[in-house]
Tab-separated table of C-alpha atoms (C1' of nucleotides) in Angstrom:
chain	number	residue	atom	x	y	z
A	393	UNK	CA	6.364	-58.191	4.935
A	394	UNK	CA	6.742	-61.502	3.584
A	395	UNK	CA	4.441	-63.159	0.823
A	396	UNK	CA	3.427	-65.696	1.928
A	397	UNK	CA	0.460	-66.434	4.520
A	398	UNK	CA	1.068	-65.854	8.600
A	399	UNK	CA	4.818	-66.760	9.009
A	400	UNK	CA	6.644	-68.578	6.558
A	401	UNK	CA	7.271	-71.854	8.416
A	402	UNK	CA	9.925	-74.009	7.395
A	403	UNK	CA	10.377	-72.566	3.789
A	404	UNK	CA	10.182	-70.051	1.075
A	405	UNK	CA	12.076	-67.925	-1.008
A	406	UNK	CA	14.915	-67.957	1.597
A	407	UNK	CA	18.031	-66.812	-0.628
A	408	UNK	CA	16.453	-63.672	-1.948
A	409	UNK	CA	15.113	-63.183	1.796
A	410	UNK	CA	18.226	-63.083	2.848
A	411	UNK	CA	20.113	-60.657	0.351
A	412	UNK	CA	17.544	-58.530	0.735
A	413	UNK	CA	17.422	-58.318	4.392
A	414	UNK	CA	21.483	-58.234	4.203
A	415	UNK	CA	21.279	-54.985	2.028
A	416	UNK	CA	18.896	-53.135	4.394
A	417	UNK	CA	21.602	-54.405	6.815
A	418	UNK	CA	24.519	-53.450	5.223
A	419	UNK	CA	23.461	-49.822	4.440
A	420	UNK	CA	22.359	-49.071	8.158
A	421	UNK	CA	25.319	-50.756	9.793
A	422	UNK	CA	28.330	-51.220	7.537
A	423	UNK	CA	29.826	-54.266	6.565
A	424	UNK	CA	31.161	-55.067	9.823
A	425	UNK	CA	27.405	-54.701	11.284
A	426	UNK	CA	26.195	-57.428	9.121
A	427	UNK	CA	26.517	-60.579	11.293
A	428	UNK	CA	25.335	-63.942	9.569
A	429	UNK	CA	23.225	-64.981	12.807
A	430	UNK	CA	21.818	-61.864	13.390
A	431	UNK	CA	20.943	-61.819	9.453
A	432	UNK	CA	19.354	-65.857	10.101
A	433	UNK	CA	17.412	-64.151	13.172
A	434	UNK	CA	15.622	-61.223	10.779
A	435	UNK	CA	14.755	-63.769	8.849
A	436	UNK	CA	13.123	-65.871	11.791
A	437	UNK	CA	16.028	-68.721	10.647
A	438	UNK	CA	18.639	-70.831	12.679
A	439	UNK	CA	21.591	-69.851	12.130
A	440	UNK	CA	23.184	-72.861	10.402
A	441	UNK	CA	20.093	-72.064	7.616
A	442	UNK	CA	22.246	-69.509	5.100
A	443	UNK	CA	24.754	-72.050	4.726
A	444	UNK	CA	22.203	-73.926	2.553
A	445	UNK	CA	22.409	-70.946	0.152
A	446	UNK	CA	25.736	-69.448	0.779
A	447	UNK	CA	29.072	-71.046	1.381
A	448	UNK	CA	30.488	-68.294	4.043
A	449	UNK	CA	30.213	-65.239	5.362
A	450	UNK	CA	32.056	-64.024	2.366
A	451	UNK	CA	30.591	-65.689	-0.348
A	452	UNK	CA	27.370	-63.705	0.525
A	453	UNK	CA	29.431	-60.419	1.033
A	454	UNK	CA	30.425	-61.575	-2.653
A	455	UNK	CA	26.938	-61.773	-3.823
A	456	UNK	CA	26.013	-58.747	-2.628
A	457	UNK	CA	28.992	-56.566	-4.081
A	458	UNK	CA	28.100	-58.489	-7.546
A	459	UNK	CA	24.218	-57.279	-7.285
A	460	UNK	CA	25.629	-54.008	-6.243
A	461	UNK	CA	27.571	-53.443	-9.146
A	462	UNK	CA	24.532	-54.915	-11.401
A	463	UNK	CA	22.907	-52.369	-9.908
A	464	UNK	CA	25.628	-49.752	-10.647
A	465	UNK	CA	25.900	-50.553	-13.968
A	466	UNK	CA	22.061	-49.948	-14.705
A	467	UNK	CA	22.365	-46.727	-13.126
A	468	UNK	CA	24.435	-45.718	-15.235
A	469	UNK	CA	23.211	-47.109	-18.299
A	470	UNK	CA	19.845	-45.002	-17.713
A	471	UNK	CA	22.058	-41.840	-17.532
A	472	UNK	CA	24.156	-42.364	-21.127
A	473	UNK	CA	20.596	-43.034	-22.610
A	474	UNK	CA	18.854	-39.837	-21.222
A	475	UNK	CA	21.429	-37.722	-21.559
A	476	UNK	CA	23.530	-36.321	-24.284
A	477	UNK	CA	27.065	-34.721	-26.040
A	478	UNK	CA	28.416	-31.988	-23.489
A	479	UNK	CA	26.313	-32.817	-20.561
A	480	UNK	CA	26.817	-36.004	-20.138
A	481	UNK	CA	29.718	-36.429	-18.543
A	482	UNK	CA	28.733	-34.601	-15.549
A	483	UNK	CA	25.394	-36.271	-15.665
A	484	UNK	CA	27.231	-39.561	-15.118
A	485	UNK	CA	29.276	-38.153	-12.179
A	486	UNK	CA	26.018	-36.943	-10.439
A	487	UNK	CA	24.896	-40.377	-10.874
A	488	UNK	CA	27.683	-42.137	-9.683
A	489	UNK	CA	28.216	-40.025	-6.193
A	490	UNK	CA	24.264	-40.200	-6.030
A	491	UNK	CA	24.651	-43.720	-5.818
A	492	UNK	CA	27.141	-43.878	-3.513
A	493	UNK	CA	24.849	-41.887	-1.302
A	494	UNK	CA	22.100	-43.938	-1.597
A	495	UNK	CA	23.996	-46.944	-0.894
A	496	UNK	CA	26.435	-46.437	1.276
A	497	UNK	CA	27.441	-49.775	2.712
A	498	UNK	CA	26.872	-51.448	-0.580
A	499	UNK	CA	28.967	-49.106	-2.159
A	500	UNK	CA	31.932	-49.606	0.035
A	501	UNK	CA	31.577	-53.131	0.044
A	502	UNK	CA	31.672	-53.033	-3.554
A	503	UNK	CA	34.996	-51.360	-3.750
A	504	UNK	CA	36.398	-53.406	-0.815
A	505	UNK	CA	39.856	-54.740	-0.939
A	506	UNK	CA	39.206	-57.328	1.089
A	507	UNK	CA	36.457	-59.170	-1.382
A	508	UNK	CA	39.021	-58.099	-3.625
A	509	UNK	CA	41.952	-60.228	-1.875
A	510	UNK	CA	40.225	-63.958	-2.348
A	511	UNK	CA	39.738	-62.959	-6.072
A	512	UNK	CA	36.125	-63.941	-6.911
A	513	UNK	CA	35.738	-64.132	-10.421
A	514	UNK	CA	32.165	-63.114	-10.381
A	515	UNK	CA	32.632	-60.202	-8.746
A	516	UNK	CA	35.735	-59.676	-11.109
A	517	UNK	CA	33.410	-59.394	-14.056
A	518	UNK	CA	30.645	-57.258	-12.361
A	519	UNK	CA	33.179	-54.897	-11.468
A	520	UNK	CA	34.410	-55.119	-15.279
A	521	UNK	CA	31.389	-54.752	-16.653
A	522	UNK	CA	30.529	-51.499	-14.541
A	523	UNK	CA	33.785	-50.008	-15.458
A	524	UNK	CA	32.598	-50.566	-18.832
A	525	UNK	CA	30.256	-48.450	-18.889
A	526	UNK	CA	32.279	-45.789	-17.392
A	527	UNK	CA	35.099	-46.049	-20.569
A	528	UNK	CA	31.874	-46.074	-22.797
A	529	UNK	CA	31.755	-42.052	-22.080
A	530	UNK	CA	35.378	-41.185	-21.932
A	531	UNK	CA	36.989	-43.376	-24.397
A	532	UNK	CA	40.795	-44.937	-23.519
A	533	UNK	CA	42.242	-45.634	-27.328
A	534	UNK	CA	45.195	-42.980	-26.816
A	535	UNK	CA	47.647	-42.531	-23.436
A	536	UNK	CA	45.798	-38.747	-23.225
A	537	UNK	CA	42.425	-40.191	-23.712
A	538	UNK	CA	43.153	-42.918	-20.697
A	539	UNK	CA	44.797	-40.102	-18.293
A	540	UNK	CA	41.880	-37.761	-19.521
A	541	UNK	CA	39.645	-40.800	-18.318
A	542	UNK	CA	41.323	-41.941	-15.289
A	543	UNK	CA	41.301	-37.898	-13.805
A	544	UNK	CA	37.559	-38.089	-14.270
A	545	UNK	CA	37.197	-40.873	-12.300
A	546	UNK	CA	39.500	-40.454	-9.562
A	547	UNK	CA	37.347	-36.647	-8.664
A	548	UNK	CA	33.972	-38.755	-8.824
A	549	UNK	CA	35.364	-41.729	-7.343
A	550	UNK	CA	37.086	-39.253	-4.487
A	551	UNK	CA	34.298	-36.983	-4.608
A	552	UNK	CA	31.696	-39.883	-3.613
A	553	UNK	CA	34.203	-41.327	-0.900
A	554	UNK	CA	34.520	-38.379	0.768
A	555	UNK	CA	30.726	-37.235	1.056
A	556	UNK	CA	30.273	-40.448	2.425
A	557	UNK	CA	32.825	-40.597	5.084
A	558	UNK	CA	31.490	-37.354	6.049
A	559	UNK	CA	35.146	-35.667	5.446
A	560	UNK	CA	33.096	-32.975	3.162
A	561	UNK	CA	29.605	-31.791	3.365
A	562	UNK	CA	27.739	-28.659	2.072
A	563	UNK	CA	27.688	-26.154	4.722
A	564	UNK	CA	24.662	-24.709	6.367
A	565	UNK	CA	22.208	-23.411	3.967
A	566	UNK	CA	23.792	-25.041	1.002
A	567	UNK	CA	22.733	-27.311	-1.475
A	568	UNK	CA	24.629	-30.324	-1.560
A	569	UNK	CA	23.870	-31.304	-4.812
A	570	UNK	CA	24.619	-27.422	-5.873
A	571	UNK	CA	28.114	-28.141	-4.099
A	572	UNK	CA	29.070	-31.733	-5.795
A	573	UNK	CA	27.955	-30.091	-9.357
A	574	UNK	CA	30.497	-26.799	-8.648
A	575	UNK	CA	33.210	-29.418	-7.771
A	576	UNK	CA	32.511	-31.872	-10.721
A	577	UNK	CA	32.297	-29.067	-12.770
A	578	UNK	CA	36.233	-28.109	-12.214
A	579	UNK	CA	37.857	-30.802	-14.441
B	681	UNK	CA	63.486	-57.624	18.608
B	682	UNK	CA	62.640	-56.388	22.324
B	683	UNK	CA	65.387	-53.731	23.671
B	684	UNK	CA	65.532	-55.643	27.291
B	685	UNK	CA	67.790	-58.433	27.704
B	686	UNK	CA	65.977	-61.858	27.383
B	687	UNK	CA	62.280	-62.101	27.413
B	688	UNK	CA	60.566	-59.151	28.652
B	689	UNK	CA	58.799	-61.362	31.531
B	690	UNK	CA	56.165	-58.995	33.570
B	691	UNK	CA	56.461	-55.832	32.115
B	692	UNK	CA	57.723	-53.160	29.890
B	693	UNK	CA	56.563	-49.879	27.411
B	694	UNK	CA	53.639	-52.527	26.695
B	695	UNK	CA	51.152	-49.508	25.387
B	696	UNK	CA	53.998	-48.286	22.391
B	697	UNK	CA	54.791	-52.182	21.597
B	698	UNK	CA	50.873	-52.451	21.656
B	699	UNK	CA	50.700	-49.675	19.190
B	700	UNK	CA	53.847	-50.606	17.104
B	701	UNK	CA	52.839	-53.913	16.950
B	702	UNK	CA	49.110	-52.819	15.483
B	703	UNK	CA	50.524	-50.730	13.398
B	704	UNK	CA	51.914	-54.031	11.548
B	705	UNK	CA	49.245	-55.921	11.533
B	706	UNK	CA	47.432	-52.952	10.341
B	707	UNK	CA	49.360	-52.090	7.459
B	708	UNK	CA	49.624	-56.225	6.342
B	709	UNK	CA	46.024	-57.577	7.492
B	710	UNK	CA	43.772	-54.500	7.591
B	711	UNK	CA	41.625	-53.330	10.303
B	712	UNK	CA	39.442	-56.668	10.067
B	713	UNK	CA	42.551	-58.612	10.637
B	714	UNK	CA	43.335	-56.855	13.915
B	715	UNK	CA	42.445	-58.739	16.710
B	716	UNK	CA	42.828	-57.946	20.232
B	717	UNK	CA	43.964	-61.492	21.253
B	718	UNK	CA	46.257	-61.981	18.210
B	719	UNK	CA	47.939	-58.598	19.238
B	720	UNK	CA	48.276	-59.755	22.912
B	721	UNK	CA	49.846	-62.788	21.891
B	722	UNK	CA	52.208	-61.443	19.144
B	723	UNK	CA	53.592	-58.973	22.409
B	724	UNK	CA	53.621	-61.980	24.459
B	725	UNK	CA	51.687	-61.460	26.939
B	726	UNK	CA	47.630	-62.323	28.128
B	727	UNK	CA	44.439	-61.645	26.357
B	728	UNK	CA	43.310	-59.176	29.034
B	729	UNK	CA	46.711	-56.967	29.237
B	730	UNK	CA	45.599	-54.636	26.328
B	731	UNK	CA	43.061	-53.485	29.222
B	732	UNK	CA	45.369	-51.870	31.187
B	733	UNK	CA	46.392	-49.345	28.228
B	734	UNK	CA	43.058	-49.139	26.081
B	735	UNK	CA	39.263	-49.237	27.302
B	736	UNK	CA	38.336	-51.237	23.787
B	737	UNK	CA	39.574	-52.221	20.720
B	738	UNK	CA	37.460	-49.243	19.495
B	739	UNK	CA	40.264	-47.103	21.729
B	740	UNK	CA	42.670	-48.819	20.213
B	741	UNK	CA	41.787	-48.223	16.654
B	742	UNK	CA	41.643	-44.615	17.580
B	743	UNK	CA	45.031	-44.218	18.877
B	744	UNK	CA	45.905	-45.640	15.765
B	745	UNK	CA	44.257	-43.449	14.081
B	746	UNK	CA	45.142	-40.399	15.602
B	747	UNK	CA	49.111	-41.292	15.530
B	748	UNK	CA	48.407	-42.012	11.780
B	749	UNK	CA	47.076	-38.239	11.080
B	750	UNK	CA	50.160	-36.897	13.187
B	751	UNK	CA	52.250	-38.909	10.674
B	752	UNK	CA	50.098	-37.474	7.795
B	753	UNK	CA	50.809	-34.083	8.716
B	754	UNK	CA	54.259	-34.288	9.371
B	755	UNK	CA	54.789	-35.626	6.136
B	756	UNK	CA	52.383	-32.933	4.394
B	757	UNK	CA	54.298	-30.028	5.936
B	758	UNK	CA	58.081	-31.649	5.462
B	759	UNK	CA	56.541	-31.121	1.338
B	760	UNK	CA	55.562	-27.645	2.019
B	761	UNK	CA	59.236	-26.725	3.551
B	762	UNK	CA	60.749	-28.127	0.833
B	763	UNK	CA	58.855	-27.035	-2.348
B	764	UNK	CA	57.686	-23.908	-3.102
B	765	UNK	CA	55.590	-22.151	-5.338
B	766	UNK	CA	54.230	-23.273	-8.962
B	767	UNK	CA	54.863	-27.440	-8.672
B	768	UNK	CA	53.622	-27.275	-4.220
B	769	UNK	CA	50.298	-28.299	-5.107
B	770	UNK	CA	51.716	-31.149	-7.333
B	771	UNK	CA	53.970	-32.244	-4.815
B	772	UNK	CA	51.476	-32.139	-2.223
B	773	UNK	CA	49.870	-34.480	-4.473
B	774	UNK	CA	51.970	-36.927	-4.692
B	775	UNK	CA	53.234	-37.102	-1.415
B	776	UNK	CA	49.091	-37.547	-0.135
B	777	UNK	CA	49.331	-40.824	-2.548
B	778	UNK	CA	52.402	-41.950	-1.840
B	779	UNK	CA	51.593	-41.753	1.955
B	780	UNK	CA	48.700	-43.874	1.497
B	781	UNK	CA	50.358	-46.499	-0.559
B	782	UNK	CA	53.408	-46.830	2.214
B	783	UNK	CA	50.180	-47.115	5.086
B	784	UNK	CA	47.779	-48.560	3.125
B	785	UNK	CA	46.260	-50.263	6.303
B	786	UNK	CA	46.554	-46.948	8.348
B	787	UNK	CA	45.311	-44.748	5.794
B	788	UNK	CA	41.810	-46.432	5.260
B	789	UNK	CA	41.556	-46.300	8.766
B	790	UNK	CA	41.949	-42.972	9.457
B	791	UNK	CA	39.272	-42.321	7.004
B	792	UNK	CA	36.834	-44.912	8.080
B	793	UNK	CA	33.539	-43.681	8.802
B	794	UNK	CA	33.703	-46.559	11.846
B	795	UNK	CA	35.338	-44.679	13.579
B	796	UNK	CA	33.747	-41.363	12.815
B	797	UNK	CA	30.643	-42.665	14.240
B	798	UNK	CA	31.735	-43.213	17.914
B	799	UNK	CA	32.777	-39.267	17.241
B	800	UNK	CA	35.816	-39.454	19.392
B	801	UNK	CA	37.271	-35.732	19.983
B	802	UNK	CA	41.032	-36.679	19.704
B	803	UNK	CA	40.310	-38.457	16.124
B	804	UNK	CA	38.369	-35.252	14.965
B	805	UNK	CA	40.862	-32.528	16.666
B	806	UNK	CA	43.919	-34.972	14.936
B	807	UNK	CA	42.495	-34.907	11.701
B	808	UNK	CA	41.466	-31.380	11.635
B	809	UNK	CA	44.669	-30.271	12.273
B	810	UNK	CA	45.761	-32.626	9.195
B	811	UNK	CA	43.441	-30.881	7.144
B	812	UNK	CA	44.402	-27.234	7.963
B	813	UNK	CA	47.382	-28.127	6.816
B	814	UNK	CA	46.611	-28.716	3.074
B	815	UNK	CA	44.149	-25.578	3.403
B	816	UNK	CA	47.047	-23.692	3.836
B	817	UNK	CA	48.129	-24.095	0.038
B	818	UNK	CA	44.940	-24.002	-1.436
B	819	UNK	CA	43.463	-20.579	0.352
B	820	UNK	CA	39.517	-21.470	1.320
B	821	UNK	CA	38.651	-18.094	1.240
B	822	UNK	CA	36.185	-17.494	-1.645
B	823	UNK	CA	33.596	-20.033	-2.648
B	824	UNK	CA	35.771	-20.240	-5.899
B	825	UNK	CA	39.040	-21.134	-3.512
B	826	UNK	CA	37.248	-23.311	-1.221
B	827	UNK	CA	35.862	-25.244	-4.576
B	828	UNK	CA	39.086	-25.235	-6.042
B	829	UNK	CA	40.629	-26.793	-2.668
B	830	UNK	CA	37.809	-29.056	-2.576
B	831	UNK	CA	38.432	-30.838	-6.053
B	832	UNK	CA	41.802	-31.315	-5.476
B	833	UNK	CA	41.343	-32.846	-2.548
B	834	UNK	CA	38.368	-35.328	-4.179
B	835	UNK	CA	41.018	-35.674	-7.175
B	836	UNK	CA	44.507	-36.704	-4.736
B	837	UNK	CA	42.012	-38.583	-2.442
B	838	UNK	CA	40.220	-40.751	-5.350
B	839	UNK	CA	43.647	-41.948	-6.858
B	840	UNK	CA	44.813	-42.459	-3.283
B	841	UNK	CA	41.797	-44.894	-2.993
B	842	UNK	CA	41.349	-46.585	-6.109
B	843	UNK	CA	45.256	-47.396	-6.296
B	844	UNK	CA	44.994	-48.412	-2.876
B	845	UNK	CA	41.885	-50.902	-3.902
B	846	UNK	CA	43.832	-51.879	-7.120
B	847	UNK	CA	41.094	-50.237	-9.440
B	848	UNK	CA	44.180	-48.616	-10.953
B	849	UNK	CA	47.249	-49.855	-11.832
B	850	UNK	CA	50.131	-49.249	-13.841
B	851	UNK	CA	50.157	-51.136	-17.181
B	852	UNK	CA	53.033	-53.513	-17.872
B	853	UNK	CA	56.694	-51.371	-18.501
B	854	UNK	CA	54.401	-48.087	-17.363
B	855	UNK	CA	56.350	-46.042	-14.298
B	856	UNK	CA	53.404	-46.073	-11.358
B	857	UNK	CA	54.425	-42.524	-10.319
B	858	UNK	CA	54.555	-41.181	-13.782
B	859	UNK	CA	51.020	-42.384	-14.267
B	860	UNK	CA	50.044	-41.085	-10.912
B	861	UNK	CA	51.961	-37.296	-11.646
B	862	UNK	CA	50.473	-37.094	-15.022
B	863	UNK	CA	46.409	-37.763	-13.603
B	864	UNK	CA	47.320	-34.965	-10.851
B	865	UNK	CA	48.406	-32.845	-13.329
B	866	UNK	CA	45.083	-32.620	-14.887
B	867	UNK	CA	43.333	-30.251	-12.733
C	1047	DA	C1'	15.848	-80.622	-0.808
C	1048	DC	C1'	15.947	-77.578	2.854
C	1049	DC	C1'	16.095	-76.513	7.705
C	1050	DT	C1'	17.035	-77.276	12.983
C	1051	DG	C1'	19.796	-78.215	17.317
C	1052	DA	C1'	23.744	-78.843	19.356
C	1053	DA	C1'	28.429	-78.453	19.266
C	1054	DC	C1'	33.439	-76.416	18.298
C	1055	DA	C1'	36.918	-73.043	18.043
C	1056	DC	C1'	37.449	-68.336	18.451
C	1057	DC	C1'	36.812	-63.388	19.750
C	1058	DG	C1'	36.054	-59.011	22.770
C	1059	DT	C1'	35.544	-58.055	27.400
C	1060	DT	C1'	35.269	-58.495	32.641
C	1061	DC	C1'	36.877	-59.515	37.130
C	1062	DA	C1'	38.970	-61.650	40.897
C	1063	DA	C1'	43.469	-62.858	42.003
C	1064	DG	C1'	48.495	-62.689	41.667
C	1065	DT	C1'	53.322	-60.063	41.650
D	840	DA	C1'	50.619	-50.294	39.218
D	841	DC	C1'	50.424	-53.743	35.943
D	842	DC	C1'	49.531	-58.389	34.481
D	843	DT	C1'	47.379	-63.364	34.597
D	844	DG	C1'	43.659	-67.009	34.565
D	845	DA	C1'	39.340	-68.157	34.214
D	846	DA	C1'	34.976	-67.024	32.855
D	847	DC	C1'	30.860	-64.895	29.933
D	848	DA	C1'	28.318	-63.769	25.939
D	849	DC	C1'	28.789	-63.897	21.213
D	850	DC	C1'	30.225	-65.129	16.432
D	851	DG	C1'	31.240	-68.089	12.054
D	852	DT	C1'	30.982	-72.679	10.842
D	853	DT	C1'	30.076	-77.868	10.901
D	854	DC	C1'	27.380	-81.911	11.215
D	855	DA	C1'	24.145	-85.205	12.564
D	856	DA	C1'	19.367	-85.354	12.716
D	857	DG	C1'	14.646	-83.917	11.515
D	858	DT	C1'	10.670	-82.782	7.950
DNA sequence: ACCTGAACACCGTTCAAGT
DNA sequence: ACCTGAACACCGTTCAAGT
């Protein structure tokens, strides 16, 4: 699959390479499943070669979380532009457990207190700017307007969490998406 | 802090001072931070003596797991002794949170889809029977119940999380548990 | 400038051997 | 029956050396 001719010898685009193989990664095995020298492998690299581009382990977990939420944010975007008024709201919930869905490792990883611990101030402002978005929608001038907001969140954010840990799923013969619009719906 | 006299030299309850000790490391370092070795050492004694009491760390992590849903449903059903009626549900509520603030470690653990994947029928039969215990305040019997039940779970469950992850916080001067009564009071 | 090869400390796990 | 000591394969990371 990659662009150049035959097998890219000693060279090439070999950051993007590997965030992009890390992602496929990620959202088949988890965080835990993505192992630097198995990444450097899939990428027919030794193992010492993605400290040329990253400085750890968790600088790339970093990166990753920071495109995720790039990603995140677009999503989102698209939604408030489409959609309008009353609907919208629930539009933006669909979108942000359909996300989740789609990427589930990213997703987790995104929200994971342990990036969170060592404080990264790009991922910081990725996560800001996402959040952004969100407040965009729901507004948080008054103390109602911010509990209003936070309630929202919490259902989708708990909604999303729990679809993907498996804890709820539609039952046989229903429509999942049928199911997460009923429960979005309640609030 | 051993109970025998001295250093407990060949033996001992080494299987609940495996567990007790995990459950500290747990609750401070997070699953990531749990090592096999670390644990060994920290109970004094060699790498390999887990082995005697769990097949894996993966056994490990369930027993964990499984002691941590026993917990979760002791505390859920000391809540539905104690309150009745109109503010249950709201209780319920808060004492969901406030469990997974006070295990913050164990909590994200028994809900890590990790674990789910080995499907282990002890984790699944523990956490069921957490389960049927909030079921029994909400009713499931209608779709409109089991919807109802549903959201409140994905609402209690989201705040749990996001607190947990420090996506919300308390402003300065703001009372954490007043913020966290008046988002569950939303629904 | 970017990558390889070999090495280091460390981890989960196994197994023969000790008490 | 329960634990130790030594070993194995593997991982993240470093560093001198190659192109």
């Amino acid at each position: 699959m990659s662009t150049s001719p035959e097998t890219p010898y000693h060279h090439g685009d070999l950051r993007r390479a590997l965030l992009e193989e890390a992602l496929l990664i990620l959202d088949r095995d988890g965080e835990a499943g993505l192992q630097l020298r198995d990444l450097a492998r899939a990428v027919n690299v030794s193992p010492a070669a993605p400290y040329r581009h990253f400085d750890s382990r968790a600088a790339l977990l970093e990166a990753l979380a920071v495109t995720g939420f790039q990603r995140f944010t677009k999503a989102m975007e698209a939604v408030a532009l489409e959609s309008t008024g009353p609907g919208l709201r629930l539009a933006m919930g669909r979108a942000y457990v359909h996300f989740a869905l789609e990427h589930p490792g990213l997703f987790r990883l995104m929200f994971s207190s342990q990036l969170r611990r060592d404080n990264r101030p790009g991922l910081r402002m990725a996560a800001d700017a996402a959040f952004q978005t969100l407040r965009h929608v729901t507004g948080s001038d008054t103390r109602s307007e911010r509990i209003a907001a936070l309630a929202a969140w919490t259902q989708v954010h708990g909604l999303a969490v729990l679809l993907l840990d498996g804890q709820i799923a539609a039952r046989a013969g229903e429509d999942s998406d049928a199911l997460i619009t009923a429960i979005l719906d309640r609030l």
